[in-house]
Structures are given as structure tokens and as C-alpha cells.
mmCIF file of N, CA and C in Angstrom:
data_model
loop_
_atom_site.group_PDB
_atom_site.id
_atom_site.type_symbol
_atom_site.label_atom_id
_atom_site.label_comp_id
_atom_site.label_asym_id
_atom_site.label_seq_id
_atom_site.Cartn_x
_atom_site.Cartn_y
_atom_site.Cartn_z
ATOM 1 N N UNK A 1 0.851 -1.181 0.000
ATOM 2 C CA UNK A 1 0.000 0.000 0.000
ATOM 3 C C UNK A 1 0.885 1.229 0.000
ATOM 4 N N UNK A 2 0.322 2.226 -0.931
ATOM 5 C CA UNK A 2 1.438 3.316 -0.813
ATOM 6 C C UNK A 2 0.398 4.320 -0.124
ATOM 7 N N UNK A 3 1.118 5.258 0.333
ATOM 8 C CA UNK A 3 0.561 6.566 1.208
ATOM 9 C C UNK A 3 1.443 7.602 1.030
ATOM 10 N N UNK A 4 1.076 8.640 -0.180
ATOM 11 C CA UNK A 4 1.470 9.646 -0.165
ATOM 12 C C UNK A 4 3.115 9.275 -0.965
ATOM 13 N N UNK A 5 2.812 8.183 -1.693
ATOM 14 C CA UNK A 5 4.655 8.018 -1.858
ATOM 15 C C UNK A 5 5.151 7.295 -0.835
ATOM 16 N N UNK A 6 4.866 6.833 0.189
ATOM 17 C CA UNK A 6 5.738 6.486 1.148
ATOM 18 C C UNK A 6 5.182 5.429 1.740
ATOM 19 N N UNK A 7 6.321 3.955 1.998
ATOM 20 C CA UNK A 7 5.338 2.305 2.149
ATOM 21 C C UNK A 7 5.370 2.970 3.922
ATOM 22 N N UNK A 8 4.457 1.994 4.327
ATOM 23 C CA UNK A 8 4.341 2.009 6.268
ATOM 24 C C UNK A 8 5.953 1.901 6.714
ATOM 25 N N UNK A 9 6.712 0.855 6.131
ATOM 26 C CA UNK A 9 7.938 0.541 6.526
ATOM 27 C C UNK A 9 8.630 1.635 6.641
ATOM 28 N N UNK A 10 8.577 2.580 5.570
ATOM 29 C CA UNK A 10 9.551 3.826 5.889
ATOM 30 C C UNK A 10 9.229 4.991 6.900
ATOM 31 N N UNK A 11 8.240 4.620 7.820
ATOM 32 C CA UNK A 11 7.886 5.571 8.734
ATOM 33 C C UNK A 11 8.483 4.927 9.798
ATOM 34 N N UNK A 12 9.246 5.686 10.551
ATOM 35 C CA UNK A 12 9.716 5.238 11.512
ATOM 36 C C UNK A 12 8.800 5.360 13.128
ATOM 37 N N UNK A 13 8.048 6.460 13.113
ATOM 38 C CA UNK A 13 7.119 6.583 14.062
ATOM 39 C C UNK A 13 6.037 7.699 13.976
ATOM 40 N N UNK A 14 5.028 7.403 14.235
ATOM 41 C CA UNK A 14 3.600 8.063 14.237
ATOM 42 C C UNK A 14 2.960 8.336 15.795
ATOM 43 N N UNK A 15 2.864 9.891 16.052
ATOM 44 C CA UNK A 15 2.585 10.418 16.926
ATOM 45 C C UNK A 15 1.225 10.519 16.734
ATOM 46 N N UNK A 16 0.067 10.549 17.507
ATOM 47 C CA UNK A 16 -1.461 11.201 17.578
ATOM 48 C C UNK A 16 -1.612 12.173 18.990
ATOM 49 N N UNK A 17 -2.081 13.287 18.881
ATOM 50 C CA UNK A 17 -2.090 13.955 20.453
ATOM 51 C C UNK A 17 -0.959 13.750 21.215
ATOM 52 N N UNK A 18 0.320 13.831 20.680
ATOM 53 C CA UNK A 18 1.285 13.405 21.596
ATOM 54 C C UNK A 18 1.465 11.807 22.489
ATOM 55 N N UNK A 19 0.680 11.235 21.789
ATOM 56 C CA UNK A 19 0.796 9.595 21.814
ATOM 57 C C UNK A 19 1.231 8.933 20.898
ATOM 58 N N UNK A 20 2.363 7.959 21.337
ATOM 59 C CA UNK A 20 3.229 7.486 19.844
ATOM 60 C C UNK A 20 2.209 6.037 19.644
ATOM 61 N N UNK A 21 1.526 6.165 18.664
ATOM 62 C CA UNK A 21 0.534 5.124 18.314
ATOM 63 C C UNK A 21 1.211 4.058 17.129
ATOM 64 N N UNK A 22 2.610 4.505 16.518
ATOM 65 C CA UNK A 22 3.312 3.520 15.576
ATOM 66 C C UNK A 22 4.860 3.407 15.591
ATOM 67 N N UNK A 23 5.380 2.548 15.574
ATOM 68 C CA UNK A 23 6.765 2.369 15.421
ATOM 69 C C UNK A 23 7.430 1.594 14.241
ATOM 70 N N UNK A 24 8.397 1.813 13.495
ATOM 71 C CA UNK A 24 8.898 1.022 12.575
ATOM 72 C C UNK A 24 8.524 -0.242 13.250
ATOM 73 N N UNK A 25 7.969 -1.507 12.464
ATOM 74 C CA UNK A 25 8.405 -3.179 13.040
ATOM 75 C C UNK A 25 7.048 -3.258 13.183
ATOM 76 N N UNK A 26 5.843 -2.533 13.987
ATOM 77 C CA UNK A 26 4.730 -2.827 14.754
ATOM 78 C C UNK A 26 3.789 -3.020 13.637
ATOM 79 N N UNK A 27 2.905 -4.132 13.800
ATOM 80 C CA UNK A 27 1.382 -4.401 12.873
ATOM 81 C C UNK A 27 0.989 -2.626 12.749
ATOM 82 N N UNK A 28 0.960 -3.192 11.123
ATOM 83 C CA UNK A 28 0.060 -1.714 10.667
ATOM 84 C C UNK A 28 -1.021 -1.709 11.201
ATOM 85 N N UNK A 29 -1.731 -0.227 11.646
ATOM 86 C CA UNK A 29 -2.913 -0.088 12.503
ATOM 87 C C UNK A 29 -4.107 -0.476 11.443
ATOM 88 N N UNK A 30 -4.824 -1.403 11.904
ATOM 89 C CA UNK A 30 -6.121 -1.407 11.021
ATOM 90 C C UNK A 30 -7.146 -1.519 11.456
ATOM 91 N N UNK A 31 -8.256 -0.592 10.971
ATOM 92 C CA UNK A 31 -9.774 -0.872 11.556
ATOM 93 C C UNK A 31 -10.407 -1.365 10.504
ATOM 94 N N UNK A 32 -10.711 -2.908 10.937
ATOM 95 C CA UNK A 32 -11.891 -3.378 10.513
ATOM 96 C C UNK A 32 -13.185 -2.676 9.624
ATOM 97 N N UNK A 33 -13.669 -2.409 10.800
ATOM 98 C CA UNK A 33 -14.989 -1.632 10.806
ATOM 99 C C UNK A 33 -14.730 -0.354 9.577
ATOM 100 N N UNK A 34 -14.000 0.194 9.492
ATOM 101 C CA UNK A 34 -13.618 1.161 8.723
ATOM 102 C C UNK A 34 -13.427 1.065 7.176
ATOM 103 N N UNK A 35 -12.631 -0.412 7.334
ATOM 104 C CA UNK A 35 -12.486 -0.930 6.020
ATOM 105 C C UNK A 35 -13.922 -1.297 5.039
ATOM 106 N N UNK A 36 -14.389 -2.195 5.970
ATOM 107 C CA UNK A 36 -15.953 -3.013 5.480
ATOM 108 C C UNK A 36 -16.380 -1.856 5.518
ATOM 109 N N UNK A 37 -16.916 -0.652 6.035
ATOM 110 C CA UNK A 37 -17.993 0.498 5.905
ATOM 111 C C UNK A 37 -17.760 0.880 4.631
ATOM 112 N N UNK A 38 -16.203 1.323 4.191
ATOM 113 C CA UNK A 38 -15.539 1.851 2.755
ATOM 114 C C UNK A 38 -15.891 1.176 1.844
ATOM 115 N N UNK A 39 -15.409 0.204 1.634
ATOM 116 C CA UNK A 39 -16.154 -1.267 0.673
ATOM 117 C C UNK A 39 -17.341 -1.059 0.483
ATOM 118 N N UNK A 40 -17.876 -1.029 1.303
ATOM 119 C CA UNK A 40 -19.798 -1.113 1.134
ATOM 120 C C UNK A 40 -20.119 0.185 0.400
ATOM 121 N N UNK A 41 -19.756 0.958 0.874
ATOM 122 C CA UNK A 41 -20.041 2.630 0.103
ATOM 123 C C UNK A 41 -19.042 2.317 -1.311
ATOM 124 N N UNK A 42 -18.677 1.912 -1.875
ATOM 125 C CA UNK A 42 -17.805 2.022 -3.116
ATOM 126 C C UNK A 42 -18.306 0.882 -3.524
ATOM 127 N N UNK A 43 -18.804 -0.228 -3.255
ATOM 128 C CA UNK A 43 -19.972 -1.399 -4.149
ATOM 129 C C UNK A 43 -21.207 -0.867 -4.248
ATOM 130 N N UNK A 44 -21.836 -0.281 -3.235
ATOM 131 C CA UNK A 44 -23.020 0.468 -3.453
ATOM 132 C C UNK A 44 -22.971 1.597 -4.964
ATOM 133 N N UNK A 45 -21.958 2.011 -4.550
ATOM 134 C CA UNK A 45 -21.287 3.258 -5.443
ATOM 135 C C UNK A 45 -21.666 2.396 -7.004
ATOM 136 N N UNK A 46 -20.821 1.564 -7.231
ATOM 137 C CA UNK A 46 -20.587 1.075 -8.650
ATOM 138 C C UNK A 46 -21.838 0.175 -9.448
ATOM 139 N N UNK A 47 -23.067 -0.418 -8.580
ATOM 140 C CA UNK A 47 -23.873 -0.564 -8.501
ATOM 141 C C UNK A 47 -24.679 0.269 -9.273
ATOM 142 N N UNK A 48 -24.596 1.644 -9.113
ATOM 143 C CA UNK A 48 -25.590 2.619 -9.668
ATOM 144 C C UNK A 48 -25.177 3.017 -10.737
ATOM 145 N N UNK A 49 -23.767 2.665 -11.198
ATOM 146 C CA UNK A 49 -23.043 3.062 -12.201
ATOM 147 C C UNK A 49 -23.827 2.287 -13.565
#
């Protein structure tokens, strides 16, 4: 997955509110719920197409 040009691997760490929520090495953060909601709105989407 690219982001902005740049793979997860090359981030070495991700701050939120001054909470370090990522480190090089650590499972990429993923929400579920977030994913399947996206999916559903973009099959719905193509559906009408």
C-alpha cells in the first residue's frame, strides 16, 4: 500500500495527540470496521453506475 509516496515501513514513528501510536516493526494499525464500511459505500457506489 502506498501513502502519499511512502510504504508504512519507511515511517519510523507516528505520533497522535502526543501519543506514539506507531513504530517502525509494529502491525500496521487497522480498523476493521472502517475498512468493510468503505467497501460497502464504493460497491453500493458502482452498482448505480
Amino acid at each position: 500500500m502506498m501513502l502519499f509516496g511512502f510504504h508504512p515501513w519507511d515511517i519510523a514513528e507516528v505520533y497522535v495527540g502526543g501519543e506514539r501510536r506507531y513504530r517502525r516493526g509494529d502491525p500496521a494499525p487497522y480498523d476493521g470496521k472502517a475498512c468493510r464500511d468503505a467497501a460497502r459505500r464504493i460497491w453500493d457506489g458502482m452498482k448505480r453506475m
